[in-house]
Short mmCIF file of C-alpha atoms and ligand atoms in Angstrom, two decimals:
data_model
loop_
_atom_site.label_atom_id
_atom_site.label_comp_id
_atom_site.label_asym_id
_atom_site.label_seq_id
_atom_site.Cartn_x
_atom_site.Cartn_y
_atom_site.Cartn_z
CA UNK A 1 0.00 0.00 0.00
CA UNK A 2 1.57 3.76 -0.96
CA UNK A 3 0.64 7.09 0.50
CA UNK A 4 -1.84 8.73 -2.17
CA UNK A 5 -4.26 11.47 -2.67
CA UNK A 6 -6.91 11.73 -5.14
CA UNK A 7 -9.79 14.27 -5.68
CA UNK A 8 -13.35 14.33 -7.00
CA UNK A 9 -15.54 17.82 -7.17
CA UNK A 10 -18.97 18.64 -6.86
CA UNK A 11 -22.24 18.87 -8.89
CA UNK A 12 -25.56 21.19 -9.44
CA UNK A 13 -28.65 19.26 -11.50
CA UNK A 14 -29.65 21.94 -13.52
CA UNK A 15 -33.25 20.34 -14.05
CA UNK A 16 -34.73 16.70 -13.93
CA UNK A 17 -34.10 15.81 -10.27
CA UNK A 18 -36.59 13.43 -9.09
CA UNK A 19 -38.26 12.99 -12.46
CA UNK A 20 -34.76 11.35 -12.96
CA UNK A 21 -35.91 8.85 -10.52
CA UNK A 22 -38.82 7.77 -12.33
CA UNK A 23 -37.06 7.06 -16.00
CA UNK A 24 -37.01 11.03 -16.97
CA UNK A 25 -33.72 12.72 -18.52
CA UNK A 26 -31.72 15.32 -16.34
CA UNK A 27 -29.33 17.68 -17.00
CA UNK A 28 -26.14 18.07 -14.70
CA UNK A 29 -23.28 20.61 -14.23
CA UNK A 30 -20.22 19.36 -12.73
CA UNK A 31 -18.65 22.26 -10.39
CA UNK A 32 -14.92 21.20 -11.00
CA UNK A 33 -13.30 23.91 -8.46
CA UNK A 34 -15.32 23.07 -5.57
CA UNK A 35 -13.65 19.65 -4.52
CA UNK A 36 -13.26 16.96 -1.79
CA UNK A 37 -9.73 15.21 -1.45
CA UNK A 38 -8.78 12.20 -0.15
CA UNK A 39 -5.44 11.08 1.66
CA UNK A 40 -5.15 7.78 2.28
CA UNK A 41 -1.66 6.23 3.96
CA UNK A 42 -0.44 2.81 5.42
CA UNK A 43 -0.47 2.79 9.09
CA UNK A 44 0.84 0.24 11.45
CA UNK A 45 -2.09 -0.09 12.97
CA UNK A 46 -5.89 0.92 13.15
CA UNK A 47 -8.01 2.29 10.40
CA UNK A 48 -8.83 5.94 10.85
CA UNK A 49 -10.66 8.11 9.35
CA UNK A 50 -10.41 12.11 9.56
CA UNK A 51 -13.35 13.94 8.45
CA UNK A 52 -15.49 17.04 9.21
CA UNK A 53 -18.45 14.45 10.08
CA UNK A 54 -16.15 11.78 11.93
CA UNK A 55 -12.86 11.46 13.69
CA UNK A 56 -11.53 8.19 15.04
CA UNK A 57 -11.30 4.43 14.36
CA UNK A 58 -13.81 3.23 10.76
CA UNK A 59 -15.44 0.79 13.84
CA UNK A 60 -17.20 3.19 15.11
CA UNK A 61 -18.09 5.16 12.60
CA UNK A 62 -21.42 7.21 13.31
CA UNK A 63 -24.43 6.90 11.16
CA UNK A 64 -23.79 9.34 8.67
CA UNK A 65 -21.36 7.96 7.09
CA UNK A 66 -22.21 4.45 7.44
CA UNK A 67 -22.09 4.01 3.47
CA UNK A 68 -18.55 5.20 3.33
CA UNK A 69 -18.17 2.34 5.96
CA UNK A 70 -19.66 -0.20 3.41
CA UNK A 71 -18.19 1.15 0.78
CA UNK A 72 -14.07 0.88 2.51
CA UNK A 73 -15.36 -2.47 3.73
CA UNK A 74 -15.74 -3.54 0.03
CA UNK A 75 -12.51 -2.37 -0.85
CA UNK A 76 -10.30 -3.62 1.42
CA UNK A 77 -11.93 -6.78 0.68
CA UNK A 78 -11.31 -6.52 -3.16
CA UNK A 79 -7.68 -5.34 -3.14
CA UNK A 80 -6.53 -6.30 0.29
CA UNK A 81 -7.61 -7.57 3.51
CA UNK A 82 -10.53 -6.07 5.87
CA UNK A 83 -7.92 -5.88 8.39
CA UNK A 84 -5.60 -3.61 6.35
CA UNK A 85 -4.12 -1.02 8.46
CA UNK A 86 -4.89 2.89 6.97
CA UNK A 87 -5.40 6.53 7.97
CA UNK A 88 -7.94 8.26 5.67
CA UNK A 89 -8.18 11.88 5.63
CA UNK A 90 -11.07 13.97 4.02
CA UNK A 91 -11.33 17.21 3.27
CA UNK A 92 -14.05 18.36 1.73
CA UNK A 93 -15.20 22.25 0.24
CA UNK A 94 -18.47 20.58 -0.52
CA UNK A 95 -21.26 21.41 1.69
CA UNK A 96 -22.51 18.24 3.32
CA UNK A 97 -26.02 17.22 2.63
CA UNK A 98 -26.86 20.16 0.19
CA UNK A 99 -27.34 18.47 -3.02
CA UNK A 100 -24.27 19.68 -4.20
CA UNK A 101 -22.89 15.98 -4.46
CA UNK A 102 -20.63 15.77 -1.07
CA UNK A 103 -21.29 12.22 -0.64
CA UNK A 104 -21.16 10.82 -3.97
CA UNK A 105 -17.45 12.64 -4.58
CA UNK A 106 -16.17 11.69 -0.85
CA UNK A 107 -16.97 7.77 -2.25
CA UNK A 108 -15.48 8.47 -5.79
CA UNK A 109 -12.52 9.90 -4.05
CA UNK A 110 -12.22 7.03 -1.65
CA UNK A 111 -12.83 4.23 -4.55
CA UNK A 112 -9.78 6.03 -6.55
CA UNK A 113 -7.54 6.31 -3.70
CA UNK A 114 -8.28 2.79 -2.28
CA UNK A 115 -7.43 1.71 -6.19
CA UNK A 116 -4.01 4.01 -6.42
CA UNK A 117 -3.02 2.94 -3.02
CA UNK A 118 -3.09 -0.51 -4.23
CA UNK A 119 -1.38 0.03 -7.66
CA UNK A 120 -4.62 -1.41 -9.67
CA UNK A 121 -6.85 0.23 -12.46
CA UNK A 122 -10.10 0.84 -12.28
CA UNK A 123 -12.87 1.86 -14.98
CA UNK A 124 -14.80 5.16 -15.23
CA UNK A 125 -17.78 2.03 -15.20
CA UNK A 126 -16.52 0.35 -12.19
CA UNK A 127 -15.26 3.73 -10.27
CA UNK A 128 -19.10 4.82 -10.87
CA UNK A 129 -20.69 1.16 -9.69
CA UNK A 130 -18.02 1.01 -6.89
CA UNK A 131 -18.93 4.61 -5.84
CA UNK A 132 -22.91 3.68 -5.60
CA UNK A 133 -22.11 1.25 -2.83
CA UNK A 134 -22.05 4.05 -0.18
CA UNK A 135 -24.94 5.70 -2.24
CA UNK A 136 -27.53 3.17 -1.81
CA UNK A 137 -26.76 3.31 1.92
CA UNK A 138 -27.02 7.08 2.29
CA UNK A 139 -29.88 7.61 -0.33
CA UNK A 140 -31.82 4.34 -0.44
CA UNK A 141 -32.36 4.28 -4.18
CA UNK A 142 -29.77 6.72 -5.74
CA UNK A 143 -29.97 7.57 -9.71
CA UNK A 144 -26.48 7.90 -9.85
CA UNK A 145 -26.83 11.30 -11.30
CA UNK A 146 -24.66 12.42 -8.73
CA UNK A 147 -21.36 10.50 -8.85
CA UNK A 148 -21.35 10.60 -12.84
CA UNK A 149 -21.81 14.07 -12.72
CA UNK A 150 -19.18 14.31 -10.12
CA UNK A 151 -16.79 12.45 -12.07
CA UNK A 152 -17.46 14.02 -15.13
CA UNK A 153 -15.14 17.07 -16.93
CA UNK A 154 -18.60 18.12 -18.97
CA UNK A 155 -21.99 18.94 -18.55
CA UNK A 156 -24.67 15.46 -18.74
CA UNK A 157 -27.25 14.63 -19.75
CA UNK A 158 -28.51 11.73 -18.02
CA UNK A 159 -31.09 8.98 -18.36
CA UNK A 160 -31.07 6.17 -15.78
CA UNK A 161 -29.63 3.15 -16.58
CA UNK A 162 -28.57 4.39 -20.13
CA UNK A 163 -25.13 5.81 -21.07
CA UNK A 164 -23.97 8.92 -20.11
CA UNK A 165 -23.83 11.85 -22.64
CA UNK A 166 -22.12 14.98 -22.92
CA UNK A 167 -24.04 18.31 -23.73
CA UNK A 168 -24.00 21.13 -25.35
CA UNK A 169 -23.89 24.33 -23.62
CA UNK A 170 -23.61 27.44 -25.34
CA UNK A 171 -24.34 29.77 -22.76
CA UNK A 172 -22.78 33.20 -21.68
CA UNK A 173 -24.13 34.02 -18.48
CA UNK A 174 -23.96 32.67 -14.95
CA UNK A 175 -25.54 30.62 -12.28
CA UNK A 176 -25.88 31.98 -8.68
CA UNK A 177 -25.81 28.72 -6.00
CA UNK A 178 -27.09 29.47 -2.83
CA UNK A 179 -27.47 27.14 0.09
CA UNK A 180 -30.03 27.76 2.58
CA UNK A 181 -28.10 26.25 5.14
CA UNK A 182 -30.75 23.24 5.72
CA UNK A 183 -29.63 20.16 5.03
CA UNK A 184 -31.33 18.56 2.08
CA UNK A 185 -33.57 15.42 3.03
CA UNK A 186 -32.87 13.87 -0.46
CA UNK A 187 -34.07 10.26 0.86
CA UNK A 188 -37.03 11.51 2.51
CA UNK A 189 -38.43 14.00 -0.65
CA UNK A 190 -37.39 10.70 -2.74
CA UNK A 191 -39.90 8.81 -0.66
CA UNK A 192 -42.49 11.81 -0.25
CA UNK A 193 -42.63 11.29 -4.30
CA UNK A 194 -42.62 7.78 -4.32
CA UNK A 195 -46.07 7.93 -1.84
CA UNK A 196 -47.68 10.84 -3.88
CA UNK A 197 -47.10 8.45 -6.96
CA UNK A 198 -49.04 5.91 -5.09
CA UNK A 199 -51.97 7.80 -4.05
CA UNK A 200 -52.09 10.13 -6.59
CA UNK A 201 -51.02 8.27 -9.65
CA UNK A 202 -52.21 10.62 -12.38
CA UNK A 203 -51.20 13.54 -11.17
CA UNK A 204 -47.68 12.95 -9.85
CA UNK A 205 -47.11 10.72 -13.00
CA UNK A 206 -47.95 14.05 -14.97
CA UNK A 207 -45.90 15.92 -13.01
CA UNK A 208 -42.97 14.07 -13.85
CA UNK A 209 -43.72 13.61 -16.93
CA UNK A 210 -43.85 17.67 -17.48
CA UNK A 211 -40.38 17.70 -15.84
CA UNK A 212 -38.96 15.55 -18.42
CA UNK A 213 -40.19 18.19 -20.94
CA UNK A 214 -39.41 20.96 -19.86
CA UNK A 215 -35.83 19.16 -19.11
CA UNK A 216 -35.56 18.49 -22.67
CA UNK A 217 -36.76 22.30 -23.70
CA UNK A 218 -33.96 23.25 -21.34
CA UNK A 219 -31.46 20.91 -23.85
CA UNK A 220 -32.44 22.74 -26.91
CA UNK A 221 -32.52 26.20 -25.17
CA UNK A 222 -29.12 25.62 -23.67
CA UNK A 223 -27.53 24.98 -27.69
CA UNK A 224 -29.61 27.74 -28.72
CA UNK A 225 -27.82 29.86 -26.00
CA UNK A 226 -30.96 31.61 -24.92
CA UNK A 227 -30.74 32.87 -21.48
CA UNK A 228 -34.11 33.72 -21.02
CA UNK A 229 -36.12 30.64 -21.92
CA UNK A 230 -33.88 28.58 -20.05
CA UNK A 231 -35.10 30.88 -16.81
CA UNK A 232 -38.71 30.16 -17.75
CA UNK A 233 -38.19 27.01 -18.01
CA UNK A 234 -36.13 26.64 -14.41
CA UNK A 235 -39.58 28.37 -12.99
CA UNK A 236 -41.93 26.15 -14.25
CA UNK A 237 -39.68 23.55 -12.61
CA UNK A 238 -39.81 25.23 -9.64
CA UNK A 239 -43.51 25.22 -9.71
CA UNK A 240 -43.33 21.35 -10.33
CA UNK A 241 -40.97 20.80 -7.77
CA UNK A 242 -43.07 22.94 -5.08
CA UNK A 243 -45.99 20.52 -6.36
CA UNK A 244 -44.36 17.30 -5.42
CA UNK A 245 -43.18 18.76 -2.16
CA UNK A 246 -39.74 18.98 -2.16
CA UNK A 247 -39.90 22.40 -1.85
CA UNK A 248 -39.26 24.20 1.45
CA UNK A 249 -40.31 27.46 2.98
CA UNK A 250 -36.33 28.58 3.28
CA UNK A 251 -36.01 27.30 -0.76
CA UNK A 252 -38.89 28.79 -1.74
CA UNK A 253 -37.96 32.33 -0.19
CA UNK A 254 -34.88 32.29 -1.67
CA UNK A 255 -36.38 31.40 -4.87
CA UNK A 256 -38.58 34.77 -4.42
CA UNK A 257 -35.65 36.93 -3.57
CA UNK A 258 -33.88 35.90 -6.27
CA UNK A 259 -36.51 36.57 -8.83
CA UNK A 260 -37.43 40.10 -7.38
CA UNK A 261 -33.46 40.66 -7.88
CA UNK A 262 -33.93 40.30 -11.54
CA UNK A 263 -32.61 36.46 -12.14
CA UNK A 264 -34.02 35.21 -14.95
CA UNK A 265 -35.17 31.73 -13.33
CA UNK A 266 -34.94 30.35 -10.12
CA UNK A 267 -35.05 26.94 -8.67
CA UNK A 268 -34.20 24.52 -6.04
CA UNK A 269 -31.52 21.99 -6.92
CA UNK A 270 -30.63 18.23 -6.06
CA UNK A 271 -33.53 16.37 -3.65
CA UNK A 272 -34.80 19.47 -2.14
CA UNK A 273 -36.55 20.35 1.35
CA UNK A 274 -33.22 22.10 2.16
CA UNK A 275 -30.06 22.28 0.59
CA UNK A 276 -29.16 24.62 -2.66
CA UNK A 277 -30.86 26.73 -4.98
CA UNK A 278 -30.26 27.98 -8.41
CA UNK A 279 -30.61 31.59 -9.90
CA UNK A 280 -29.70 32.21 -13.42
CA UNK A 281 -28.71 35.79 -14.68
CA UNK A 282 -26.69 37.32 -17.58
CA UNK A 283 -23.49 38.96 -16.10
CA UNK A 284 -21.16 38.85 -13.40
CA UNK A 285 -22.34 42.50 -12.00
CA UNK A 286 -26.04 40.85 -11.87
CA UNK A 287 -24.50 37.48 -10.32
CA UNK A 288 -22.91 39.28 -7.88
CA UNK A 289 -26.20 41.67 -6.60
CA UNK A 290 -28.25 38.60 -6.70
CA UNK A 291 -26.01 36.40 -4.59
CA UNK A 292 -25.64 39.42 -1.65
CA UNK A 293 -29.47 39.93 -1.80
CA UNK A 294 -29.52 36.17 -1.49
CA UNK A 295 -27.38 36.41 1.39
CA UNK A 296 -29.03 39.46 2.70
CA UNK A 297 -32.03 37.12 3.20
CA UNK A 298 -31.15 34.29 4.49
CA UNK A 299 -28.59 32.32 2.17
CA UNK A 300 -25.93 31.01 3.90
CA UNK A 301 -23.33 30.76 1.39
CA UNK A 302 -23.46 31.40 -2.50
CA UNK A 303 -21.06 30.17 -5.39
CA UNK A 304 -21.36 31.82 -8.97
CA UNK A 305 -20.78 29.75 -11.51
CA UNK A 306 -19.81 30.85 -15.28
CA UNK A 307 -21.67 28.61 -17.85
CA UNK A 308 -19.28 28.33 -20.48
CA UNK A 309 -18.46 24.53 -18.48
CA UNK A 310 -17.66 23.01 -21.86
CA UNK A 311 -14.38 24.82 -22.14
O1 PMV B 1 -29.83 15.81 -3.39
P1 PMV B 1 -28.92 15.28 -4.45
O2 PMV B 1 -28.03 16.28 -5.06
O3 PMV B 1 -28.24 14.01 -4.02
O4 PMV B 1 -29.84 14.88 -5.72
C1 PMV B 1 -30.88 13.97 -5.66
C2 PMV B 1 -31.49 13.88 -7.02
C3 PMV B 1 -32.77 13.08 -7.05
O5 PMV B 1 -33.22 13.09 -8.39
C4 PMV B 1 -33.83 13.70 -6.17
C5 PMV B 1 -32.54 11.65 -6.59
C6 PMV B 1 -31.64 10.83 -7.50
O6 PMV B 1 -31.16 9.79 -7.02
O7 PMV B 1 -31.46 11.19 -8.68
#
């Protein structure tokens, strides 16, 4: 085993999310300067982790990141021994539980360091199956939007169990993140849609459905390079989103706020009920007034993010 440290960064859906669930495309941006690394060493003893959610011995590892457990248990027993003696380090500028992809690049990171550390290959294919391991413990039934997008240099469009593709984005203007400083409940909005779907088939199924369209107006807006639609389009989502209750008052303030600042769409991002939104504007000078009035009311933290993501 050799000393190594590997990297993975973070991820906005742009539109789709939970629609994505059910079959429906998505369209994901990956955030490649906001990253988690991973440094993982031999040790003579123990297996510890360091982490801004855990410090101490993999044993007794707390609940959140039980899947991270799974997922080093699974490794060690593909390239070594469960016994294997490591120190893991994480650090992480991804804010945990926001939608933003934290957990999905903290397992990508691991899987690739676990690999390097070892001196064996692995596939984009298997990083991304090996990386779902902790997934499915953390978010029950994941997509796996969220570690291809995390692993990916481009923006994707993604349709479950089909292969990834890259696309077009011919945009000049900017995205405004903004978390409210909630944690996201992806798993339980995942399962508030799953029970609408059962009691109110019809509805929720057209609800999705309207997602997927609008996801793939926002595919032919985005070549087109029109600014505008594409913020129509993230508001209708919005409205969608609020419908299927994954909304939250905090998201759908900051949602407002942004609007009334002149964004030309607005949106929550990734499972919802906390976590991130989107705003969408034209120039820097307008990212930048929309992010403080963001913060101003309530946003904890903001990112602006140019769209050109294909360069
Ligand atoms: O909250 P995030 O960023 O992990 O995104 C979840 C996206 C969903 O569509 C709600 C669920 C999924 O697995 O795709």
């Amino acid at each position: 085993m050799q000393k190594v440290t590997t990297s993975a960064h973070a991820k906005v859906i742009l539109i789709g999310e939970h629609a994505v669930v059910y079959g429906q495309p998505a369209i994901a941006l990956p955030l490649k300067t906001i990253q988690t690394h991973v440094t993982l060493q031999p040790s003579s003893h123990g297996q510890i982790i360091h982490s801004q959610l855990f410090d101490g011995e993999l044993q007794q590892i707390n609940d959140r990141l039980k899947g991270t457990e799974t997922l080093i248990h699974t490794l060690l027993t593909r390239l070594a021994t469960p016994q294997q003696p490591f120190t893991l380090t994480i650090t992480s500028d991804i804010p945990v539980e926001r939608g933003m992809g934290s957990s999905a690049a903290t397992a990508l990171a691991i899987t690739k360091a676990f690999y390097a550390a070892f001196q064996q290959p692995i596939s984009d294919a298997d990083l991304l199956t090996t990386a779902a391991i902790s997934e499915q413990v953390i978010h029950g039934n994941p997509s796996g939007l969220d570690a291809a997008t995390d692993n990916a240099q481009v923006p994707l469009w993604f349709v479950k169990n089909q292969p990834l593709r890259p696309i077009a984005l011919n945009l000049q203007g900017y995205l405004i993140i903004a978390d409210t400083g909630i944690q996201g409940q992806t798993k339980e909005a995942v399962s508030a849609v799953r029970q609408l779907r059962m009691q109110h088939p019809q509805t929720t199924q057209a609800a999705l459905a309207k997602l997927g369209t609008l996801t793939k107006q926002a595919a032919t807006v985005l070549k087109q390079g029109n600014l505008k639609q594409l913020g129509t389009i993230m508001n209708q989502a919005q409205l969608i989103l609020k419908q299927l209750t994954v909304s939250s008052p905090q998201l759908d303030q900051l949602v407002t706020v942004a609007q009334r600042a002149g964004a030309y769409g607005s949106k929550l991002t990734g499972g919802g009920r906390g976590g991130c939104m989107l705003a969408l504007t034209d120039t820097l000078t307008h990212a930048n007034d929309i992010a403080h009035q963001l913060r101003q009311n309530g946003a904890q933290k903001t990112w602006i993010v140019p769209l050109n993501l294909n360069n």
